[in-house]
Coordinates of C-alpha atoms in Angstrom, one line a residue:
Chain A
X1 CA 73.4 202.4 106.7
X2 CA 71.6 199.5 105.5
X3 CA 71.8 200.4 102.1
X4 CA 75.5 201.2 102.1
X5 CA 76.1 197.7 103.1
X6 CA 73.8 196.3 100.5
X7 CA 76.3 198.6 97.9
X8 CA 79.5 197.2 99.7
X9 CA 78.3 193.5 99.4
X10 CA 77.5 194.4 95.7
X11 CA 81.4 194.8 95.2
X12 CA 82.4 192.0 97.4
X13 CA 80.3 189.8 95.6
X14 CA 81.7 191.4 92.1
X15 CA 85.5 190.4 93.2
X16 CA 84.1 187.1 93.9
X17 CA 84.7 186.2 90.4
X18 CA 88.2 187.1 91.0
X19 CA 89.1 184.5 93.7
X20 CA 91.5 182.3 91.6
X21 CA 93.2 185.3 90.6
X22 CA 93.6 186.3 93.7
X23 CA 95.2 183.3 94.5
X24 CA 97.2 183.1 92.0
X25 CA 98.4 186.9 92.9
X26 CA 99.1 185.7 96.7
X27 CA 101.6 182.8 95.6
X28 CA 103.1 184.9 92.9
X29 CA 103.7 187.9 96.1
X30 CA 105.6 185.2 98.2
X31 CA 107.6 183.6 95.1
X32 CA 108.5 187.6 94.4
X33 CA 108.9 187.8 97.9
X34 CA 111.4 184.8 98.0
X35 CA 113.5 186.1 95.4
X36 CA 116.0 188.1 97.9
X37 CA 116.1 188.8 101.4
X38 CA 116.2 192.5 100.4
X39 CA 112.8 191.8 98.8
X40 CA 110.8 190.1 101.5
X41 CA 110.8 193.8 102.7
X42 CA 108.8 194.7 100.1
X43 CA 105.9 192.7 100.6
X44 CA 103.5 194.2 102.5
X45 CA 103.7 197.0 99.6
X46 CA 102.7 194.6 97.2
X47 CA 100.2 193.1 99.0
X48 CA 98.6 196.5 99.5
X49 CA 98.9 197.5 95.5
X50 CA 97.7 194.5 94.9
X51 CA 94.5 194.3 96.8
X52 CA 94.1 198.2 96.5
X53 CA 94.0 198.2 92.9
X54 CA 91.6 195.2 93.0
X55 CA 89.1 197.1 94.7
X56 CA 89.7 199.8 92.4
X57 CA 88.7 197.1 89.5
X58 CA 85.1 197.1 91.2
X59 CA 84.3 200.8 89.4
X60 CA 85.1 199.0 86.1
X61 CA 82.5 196.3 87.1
X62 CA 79.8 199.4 87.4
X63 CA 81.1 200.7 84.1
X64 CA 80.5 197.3 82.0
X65 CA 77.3 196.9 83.6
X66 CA 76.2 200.3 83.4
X67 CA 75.5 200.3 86.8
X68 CA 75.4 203.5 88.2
X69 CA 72.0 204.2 86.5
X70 CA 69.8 201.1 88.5
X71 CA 71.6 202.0 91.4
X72 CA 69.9 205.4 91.2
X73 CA 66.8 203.7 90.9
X74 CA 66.8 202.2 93.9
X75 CA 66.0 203.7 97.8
X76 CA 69.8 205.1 98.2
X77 CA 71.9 208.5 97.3
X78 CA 75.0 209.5 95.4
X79 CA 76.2 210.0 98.9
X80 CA 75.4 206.5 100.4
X81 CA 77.1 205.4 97.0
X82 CA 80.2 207.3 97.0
X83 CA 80.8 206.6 100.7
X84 CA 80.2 203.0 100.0
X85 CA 83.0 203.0 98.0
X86 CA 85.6 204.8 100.0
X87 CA 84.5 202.2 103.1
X88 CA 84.7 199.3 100.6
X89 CA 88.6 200.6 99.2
X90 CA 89.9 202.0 102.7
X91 CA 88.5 198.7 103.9
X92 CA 90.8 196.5 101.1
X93 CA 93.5 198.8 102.2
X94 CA 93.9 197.5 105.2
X95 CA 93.1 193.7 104.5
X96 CA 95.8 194.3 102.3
X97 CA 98.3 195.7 104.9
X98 CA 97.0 193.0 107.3
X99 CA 97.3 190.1 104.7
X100 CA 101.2 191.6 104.5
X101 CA 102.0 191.5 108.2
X102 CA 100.9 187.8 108.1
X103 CA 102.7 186.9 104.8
X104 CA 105.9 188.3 105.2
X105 CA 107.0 186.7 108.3
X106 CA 105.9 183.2 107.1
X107 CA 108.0 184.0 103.9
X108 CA 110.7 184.4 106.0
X109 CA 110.4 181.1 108.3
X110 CA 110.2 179.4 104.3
X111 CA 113.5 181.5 103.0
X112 CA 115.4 180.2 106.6
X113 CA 113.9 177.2 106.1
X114 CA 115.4 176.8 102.2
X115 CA 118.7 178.6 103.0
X116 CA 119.6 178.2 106.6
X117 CA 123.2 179.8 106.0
X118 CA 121.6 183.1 105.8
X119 CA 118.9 183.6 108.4
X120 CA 116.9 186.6 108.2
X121 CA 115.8 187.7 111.5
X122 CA 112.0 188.8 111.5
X123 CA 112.1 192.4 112.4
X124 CA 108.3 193.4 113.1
X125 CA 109.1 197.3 113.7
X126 CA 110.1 197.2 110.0
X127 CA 106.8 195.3 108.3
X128 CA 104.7 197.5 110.4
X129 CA 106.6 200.6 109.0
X130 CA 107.0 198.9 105.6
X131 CA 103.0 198.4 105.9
X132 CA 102.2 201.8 106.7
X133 CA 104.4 203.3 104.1
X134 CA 102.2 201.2 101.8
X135 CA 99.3 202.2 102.9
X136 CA 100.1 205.8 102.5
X137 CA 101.1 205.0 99.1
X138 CA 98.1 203.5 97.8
X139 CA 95.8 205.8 99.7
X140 CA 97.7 208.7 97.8
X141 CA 97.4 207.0 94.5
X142 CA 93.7 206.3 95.0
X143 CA 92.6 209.5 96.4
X144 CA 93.7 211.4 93.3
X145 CA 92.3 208.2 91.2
X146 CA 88.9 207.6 92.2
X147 CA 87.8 211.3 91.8
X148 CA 89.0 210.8 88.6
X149 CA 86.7 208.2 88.2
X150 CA 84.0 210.3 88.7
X151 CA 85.0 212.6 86.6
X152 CA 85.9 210.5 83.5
X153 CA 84.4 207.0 84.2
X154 CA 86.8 204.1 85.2
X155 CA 88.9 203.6 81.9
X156 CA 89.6 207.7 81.0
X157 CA 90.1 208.2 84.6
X158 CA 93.3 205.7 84.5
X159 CA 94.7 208.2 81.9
X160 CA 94.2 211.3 83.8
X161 CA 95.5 209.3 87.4
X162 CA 98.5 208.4 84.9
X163 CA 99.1 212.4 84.3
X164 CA 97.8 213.6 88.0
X165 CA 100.6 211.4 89.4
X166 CA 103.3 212.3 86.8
X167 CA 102.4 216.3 87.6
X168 CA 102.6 215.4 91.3
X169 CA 106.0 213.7 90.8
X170 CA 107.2 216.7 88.9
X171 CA 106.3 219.5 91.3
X172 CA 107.9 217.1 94.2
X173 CA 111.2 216.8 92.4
X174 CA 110.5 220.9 91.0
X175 CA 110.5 221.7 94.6
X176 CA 113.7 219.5 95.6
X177 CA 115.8 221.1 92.5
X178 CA 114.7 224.7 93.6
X179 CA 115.6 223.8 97.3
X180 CA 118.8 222.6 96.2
X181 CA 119.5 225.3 93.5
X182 CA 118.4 228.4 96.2
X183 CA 121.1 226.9 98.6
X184 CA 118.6 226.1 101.4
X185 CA 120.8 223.7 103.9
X186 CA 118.8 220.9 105.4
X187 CA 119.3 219.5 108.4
X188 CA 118.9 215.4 107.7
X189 CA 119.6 214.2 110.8
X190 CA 116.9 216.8 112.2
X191 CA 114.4 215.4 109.5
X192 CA 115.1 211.6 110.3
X193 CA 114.8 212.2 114.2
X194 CA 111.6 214.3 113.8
X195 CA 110.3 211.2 111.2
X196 CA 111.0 209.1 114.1
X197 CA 109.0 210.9 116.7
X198 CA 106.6 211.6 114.4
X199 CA 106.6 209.4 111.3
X200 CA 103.8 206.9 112.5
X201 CA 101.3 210.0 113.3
X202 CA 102.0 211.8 110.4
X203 CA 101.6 208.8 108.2
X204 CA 98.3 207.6 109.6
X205 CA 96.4 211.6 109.7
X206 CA 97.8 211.6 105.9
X207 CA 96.2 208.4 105.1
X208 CA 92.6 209.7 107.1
X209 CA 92.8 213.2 105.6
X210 CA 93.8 211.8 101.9
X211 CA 90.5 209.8 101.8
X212 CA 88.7 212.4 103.3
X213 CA 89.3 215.3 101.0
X214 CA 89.1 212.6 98.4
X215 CA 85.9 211.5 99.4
X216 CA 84.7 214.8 99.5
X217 CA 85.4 216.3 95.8
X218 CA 84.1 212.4 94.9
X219 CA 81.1 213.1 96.4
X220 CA 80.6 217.0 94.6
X221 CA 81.5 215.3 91.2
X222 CA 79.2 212.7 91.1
X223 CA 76.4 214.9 92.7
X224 CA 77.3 217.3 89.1
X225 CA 77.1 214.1 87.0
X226 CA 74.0 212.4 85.8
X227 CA 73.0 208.9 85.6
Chain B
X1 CA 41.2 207.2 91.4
X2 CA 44.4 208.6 93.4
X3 CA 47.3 209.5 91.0
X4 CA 49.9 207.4 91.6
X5 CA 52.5 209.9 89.5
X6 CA 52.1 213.2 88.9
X7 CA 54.3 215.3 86.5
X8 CA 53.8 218.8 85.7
X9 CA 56.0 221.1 83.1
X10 CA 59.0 218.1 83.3
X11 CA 61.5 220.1 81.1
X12 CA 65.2 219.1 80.3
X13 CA 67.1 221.0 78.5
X14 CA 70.8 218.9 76.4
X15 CA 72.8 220.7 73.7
X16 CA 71.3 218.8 71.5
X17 CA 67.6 217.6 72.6
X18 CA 65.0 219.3 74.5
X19 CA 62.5 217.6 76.8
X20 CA 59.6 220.5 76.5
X21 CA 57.6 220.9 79.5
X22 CA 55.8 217.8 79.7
X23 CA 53.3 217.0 82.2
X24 CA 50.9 214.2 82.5
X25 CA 49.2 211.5 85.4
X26 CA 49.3 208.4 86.1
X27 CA 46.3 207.2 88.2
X28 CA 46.5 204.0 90.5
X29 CA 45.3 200.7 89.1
X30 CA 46.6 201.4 85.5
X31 CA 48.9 200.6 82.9
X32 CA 50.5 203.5 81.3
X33 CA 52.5 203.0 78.1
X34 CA 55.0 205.7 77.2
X35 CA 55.8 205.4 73.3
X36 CA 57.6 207.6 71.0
X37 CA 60.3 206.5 68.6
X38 CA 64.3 206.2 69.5
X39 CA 64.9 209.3 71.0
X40 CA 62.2 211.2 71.4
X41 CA 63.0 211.9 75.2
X42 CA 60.7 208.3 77.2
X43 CA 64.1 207.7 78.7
X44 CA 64.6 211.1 80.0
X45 CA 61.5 211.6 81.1
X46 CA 61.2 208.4 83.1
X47 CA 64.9 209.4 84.7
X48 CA 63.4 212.1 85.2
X49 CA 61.1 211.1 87.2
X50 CA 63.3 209.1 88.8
X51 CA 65.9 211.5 89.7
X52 CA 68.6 210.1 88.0
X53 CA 68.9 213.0 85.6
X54 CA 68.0 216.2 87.1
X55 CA 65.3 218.4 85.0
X56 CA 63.2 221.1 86.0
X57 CA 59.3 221.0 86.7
X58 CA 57.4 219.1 89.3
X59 CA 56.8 215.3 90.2
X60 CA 55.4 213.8 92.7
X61 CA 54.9 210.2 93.3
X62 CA 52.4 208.7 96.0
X63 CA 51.7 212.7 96.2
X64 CA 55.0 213.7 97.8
X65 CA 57.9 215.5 95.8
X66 CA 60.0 212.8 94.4
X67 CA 63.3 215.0 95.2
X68 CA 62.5 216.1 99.4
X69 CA 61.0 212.4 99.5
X70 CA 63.2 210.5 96.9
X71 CA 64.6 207.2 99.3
X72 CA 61.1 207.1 101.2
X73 CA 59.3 207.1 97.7
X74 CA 61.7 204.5 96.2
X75 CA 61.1 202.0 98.6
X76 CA 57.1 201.5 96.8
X77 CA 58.8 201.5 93.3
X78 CA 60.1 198.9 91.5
X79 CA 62.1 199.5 88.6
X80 CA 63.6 198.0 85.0
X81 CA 66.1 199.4 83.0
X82 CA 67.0 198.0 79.4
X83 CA 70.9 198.7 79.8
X84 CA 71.8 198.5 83.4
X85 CA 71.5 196.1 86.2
X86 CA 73.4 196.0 89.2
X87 CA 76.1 193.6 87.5
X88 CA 76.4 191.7 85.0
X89 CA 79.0 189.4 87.4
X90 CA 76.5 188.1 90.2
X91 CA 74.2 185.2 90.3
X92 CA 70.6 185.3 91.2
X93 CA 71.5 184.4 94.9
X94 CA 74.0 187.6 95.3
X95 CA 71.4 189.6 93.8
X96 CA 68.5 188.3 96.5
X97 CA 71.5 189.3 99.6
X98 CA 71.8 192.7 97.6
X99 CA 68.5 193.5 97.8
X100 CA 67.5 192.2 101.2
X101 CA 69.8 195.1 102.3
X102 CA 68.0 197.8 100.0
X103 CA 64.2 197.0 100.7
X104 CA 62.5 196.6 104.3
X105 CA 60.0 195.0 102.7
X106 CA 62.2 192.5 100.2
X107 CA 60.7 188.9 99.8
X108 CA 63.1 185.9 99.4
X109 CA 60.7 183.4 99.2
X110 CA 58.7 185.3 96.8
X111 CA 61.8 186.2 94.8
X112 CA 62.8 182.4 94.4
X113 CA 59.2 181.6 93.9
X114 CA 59.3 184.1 90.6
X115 CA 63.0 182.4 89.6
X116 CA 61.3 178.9 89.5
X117 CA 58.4 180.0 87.8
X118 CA 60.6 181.9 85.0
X119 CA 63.0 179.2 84.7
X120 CA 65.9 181.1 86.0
X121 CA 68.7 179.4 87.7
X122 CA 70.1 180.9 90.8
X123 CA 73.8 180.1 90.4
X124 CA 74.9 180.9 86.9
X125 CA 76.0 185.0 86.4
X126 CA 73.9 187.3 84.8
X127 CA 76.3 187.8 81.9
X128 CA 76.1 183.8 80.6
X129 CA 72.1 184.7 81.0
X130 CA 70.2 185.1 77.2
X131 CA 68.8 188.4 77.0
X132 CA 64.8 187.1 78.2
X133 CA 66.2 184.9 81.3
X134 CA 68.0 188.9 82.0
X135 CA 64.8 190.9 81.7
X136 CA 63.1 188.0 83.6
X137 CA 65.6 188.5 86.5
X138 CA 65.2 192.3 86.4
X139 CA 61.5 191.7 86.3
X140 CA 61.8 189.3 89.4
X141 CA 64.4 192.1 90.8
X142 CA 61.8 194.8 90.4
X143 CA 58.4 192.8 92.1
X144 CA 60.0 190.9 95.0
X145 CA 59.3 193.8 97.5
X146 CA 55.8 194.0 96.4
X147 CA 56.0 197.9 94.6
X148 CA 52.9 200.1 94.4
X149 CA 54.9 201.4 91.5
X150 CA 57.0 199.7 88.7
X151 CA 58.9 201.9 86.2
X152 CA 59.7 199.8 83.2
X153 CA 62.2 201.5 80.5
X154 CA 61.9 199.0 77.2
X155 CA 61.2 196.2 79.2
X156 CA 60.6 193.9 75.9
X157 CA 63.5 195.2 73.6
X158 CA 65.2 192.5 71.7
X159 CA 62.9 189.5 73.4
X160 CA 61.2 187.0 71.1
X161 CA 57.2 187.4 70.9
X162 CA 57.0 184.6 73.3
X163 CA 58.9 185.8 76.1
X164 CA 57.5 189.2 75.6
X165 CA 54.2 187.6 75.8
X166 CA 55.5 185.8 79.4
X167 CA 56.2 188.8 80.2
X168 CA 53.2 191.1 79.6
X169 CA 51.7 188.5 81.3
X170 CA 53.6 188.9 84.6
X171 CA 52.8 192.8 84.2
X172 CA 48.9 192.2 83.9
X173 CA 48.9 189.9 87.3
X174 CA 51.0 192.6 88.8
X175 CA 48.2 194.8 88.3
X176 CA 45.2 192.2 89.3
X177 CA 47.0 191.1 92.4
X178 CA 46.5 194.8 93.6
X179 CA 44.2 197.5 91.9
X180 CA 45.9 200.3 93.6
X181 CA 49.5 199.6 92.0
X182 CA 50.3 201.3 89.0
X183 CA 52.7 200.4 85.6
X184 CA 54.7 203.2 83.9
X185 CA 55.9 201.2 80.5
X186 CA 58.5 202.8 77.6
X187 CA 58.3 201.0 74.7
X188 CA 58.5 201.4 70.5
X189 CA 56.9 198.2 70.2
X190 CA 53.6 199.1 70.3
X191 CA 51.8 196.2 70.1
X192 CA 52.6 194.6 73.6
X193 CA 50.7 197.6 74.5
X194 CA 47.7 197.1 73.2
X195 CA 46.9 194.7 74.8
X196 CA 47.9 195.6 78.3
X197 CA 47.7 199.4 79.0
X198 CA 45.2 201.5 80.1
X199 CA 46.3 205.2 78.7
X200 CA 49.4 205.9 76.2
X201 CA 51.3 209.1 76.5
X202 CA 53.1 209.5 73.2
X203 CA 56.0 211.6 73.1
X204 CA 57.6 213.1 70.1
X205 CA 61.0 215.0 69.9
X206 CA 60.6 216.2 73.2
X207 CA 57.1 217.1 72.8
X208 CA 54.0 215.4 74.8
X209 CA 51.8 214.7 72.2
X210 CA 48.3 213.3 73.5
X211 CA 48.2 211.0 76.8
X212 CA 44.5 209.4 75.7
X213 CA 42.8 205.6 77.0
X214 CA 44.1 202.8 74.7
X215 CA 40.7 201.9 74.7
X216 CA 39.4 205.3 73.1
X217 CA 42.4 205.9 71.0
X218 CA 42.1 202.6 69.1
X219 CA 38.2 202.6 68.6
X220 CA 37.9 206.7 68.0
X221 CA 41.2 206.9 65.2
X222 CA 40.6 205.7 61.9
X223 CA 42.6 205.3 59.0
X224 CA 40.7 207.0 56.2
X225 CA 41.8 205.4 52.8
X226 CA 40.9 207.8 49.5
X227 CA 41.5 208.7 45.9
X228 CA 43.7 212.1 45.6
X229 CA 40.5 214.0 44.9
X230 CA 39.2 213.2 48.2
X231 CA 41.7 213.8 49.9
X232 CA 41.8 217.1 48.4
X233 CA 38.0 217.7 49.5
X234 CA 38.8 217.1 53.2
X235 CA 39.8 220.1 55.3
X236 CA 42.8 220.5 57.1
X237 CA 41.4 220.5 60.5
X238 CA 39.6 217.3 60.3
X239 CA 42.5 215.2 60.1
X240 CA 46.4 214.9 62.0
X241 CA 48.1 213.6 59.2
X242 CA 48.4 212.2 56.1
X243 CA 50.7 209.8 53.7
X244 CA 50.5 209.9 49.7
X245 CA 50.8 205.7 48.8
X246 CA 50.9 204.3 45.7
X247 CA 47.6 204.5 44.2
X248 CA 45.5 206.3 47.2
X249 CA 45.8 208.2 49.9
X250 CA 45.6 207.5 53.9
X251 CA 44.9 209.8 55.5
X252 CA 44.4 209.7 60.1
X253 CA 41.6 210.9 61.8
X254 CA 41.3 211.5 65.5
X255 CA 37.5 210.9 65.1
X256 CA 36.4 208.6 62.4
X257 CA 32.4 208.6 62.7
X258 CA 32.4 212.2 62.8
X259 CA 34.3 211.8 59.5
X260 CA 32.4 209.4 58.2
X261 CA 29.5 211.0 58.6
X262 CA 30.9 214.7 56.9
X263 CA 32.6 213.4 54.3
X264 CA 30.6 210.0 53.2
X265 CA 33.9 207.9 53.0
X266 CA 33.3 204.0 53.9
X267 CA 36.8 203.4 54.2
X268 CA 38.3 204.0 57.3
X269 CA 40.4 201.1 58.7
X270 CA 41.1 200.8 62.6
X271 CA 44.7 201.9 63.8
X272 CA 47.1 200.5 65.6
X273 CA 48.8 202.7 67.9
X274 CA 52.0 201.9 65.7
X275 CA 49.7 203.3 62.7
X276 CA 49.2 206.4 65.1
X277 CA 53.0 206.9 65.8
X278 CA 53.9 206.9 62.3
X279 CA 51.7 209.1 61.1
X280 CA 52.5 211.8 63.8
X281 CA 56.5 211.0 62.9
X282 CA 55.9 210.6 59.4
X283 CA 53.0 211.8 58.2
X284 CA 52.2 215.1 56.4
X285 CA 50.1 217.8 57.4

């Protein structure tokens, strides 16, 4: 366990370099955020993007400095490493989510602040929701992506997240056209009450069992691959 | 002696190069260069033996498998690799939290104690380091949590002959601080081990050619230097290889007073172990 922290503190330490930029990246969210009240919505998404694909950056930090190989070297395993990395990204995930929460309603207090005529009423349901939709996002995006890493090394592996994604989009809106095409009626109001019961659960179990399997063909790809 | 490594029938098979069951011992208290030119397999072999590639055959290290045993063994090895490092975007002081989490046995104060003595400073990134203040880091990386083993892959590459010199220096006292430690060095450049190692394994496409003491190879080979009609006298077993110069020929003997004394030829110059390379790479037969 030790040694998976020592690998975690490795990245940490690597985004270090990054703090001004991430800075920056937070005043640019709230500016964006400021643009509309229909956009203040959107920023616990961005906030998770951002940080999630900041933590992905970490694998191109390895790649410049070739450091898979040393890490080898030293008293660990490809399965200490790999998990490292899912704890490290699952982790930045939620800071992410977290760092949204907190954002958006201060964005909100600035906007009513700036343009008192048009109040916009701080509706926590709806970040947390927001927040969680994020996170599901990201977590679906970087479960197909960091296998791919694994497989290709962290530039190819943007490429073949790129065509993973589009083939994912395209079976989704396959399946919707043959749905609609067949003549199969769908009961919306059905869907929306069951997403209400069950939207929440449903969300977080996807989110766990995305990064699972994902950790899991991770793992048997870099046990395959040699330093 | 106890042997510190122990590799028997090491094989690795690429499309395109062939690591041909290799086996060979390291014994505690020595340094053991590993030479051969660019790609004759020292870097597979020593990931290898590391575990970072996976080939067939048998290693042990400290006597225990280094695959069943690999995290236990790796805590008593310490280890430099020319191209990687952890990353090239942390400072000295990231690097000592890194590794306090990696090693039991990691020692700050001693790791400091080596960055002051090699000049290094402790908040600057490793990428603005010159390429001698990086080995020296990897060098200070690899000894802090006092190894029985270090693993160097070209430790020297592309360093000036006075920082290799530092640094074959730090290797030798490595070894005196503690006669049952043990140095595994790759290198092509020869000469840093001549002066420091014990035994040199030489390995040529793939192939182990002799593992002999430095000691034995450089006073037993000689450099036998004769007209074309000697050379044409000597017989084929009595020498490894030979090169046609300009005006003579030089031919390299594995024992020169047993030359000497059959064939009456004065002229036998001692090698160096780069003379002994190239004549195994390049020479004829």
């Amino acid at each position: 366990m030790k040694t998976i922290k020592g690998l975690i503190k490795k990245d940490i330490f690597n985004l270090a370099s990054y703090k001004m930029s991430l800075l920056i990246l937070l005043i640019c969210m709230c500016v964006m955020g400021m643009a509309s009240s229909s956009m203040v919505n959107y920023i616990p998404i961005i906030a998770i993007t951002m940080v999630g694909m900041i933590a992905l950056s970490t694998f191109s930090y390895d790649d410049i400095s070739k450091s898979n190989t040393y890490i080898l070297s030293l008293p660990t395993n490809k399965k200490e490493i790999v998990l490292s990395k899912y704890i490290f990204i699952i982790a930045m995930i939620i800071i992410g989510g977290i760092l949204g929460v907190i954002i958006t309603p201060i964005v909100i207090q600035i906007m009513n602040a700036i343009h008192p005529e048009e109040i916009i009423a701080v509706d926590f349901h709806a970040i947390f929701i927001t927040t969680l939709g994020g996170m599901f996002g990201i977590s679906l995006v970087e479960a197909i992506q960091i296998p791919s890493i694994y497989k290709w090394g962290a530039e190819k592996g943007r490429i073949q997240m790129f065509i993973l994604i589009f083939a994912l989009i395209l079976l989704i809106v396959g399946i919707g056209y043959l749905v609609t095409k067949i003549g199969i009626g769908i009961n919306m109001e059905m869907i929306q009450n069951f997403l209400d019961k069950f939207g929440i659960p449903i969300l977080i179990i996807s989110i766990i069992m995305m990064h699972y399997i994902s950790y899991k063909v991770s793992y048997k790809i870099y046990c395959k691959k040699e330093g | 002696m106890e042997n510190v490594i122990e590799v028997k029938n090491l094989h690795k098979q690429y499309n395109d190069f062939e690591l041909k069951d290799i086996s060979f011992t390291i014994p505690e208290g020595s340094i053991v260069g590993l030479i051969g030119e660019n790609g004759a397999g020292k870097t597979t072999t020593i990931k290898s033996i590391l575990n970072i590639i996976h080939a067939e055959g048998e290693v042990n290290i400290f006597g225990k498998d280094h695959k069943t045993y690999e995290k236990e063994i790796k805590k008593d090895i310490g280890v430099v690799i020319d191209d990687s490092f952890l990353s090239e975007y942390l400072n000295a002081k990231n690097i000592n939290r890194i590794m306090k989490d990696f090693y039991e046995d990691w020692n700050e104060e001693k790791y400091f104690e080596y960055l002051k003595a090699f000049g290094l400073p402790t908040n600057k990134m490793v990428k603005d380091f010159s390429s001698g203040m990086k080995m020296k880091l990897k060098i200070a990386t690899a000894i802090s949590h006092n190894p029985k083993l270090l693993i160097l892959d070209e430790p020297t590459s592309g360093l000036d002959p006075v920082v290799r010199n530092e640094i074959l220096d730090i290797f030798r006292k490595f070894i005196e601080e503690d006669e049952k430690r043990a140095i595994l060095i790759s290198t092509h450049i020869t000469t840093d081990l001549e002066h420091i190692s014990d035994y040199i394994i030489f390995i040529n496409k793939g192939n182990l050619v002799f593992k002999m003491p430095t000691q034995d190879l450089l006073e037993e080979y000689g450099i036998v230097k004769c007209s074309e009609n000697d050379f044409h006298r000597i017989q084929k077993e009595d020498y490894i290889a030979y090169k046609k110069e300009k005006y003579q020929y030089e031919v390299l003997t594995e024992n020169k007073e047993k030359f000497k004394n059959k064939y009456s030829i004065t002229t036998i110059d001692k090698p160096t172990i780069e003379d002994i390379m190239l004549f195994y790479i390049k020479g004829g037969k």
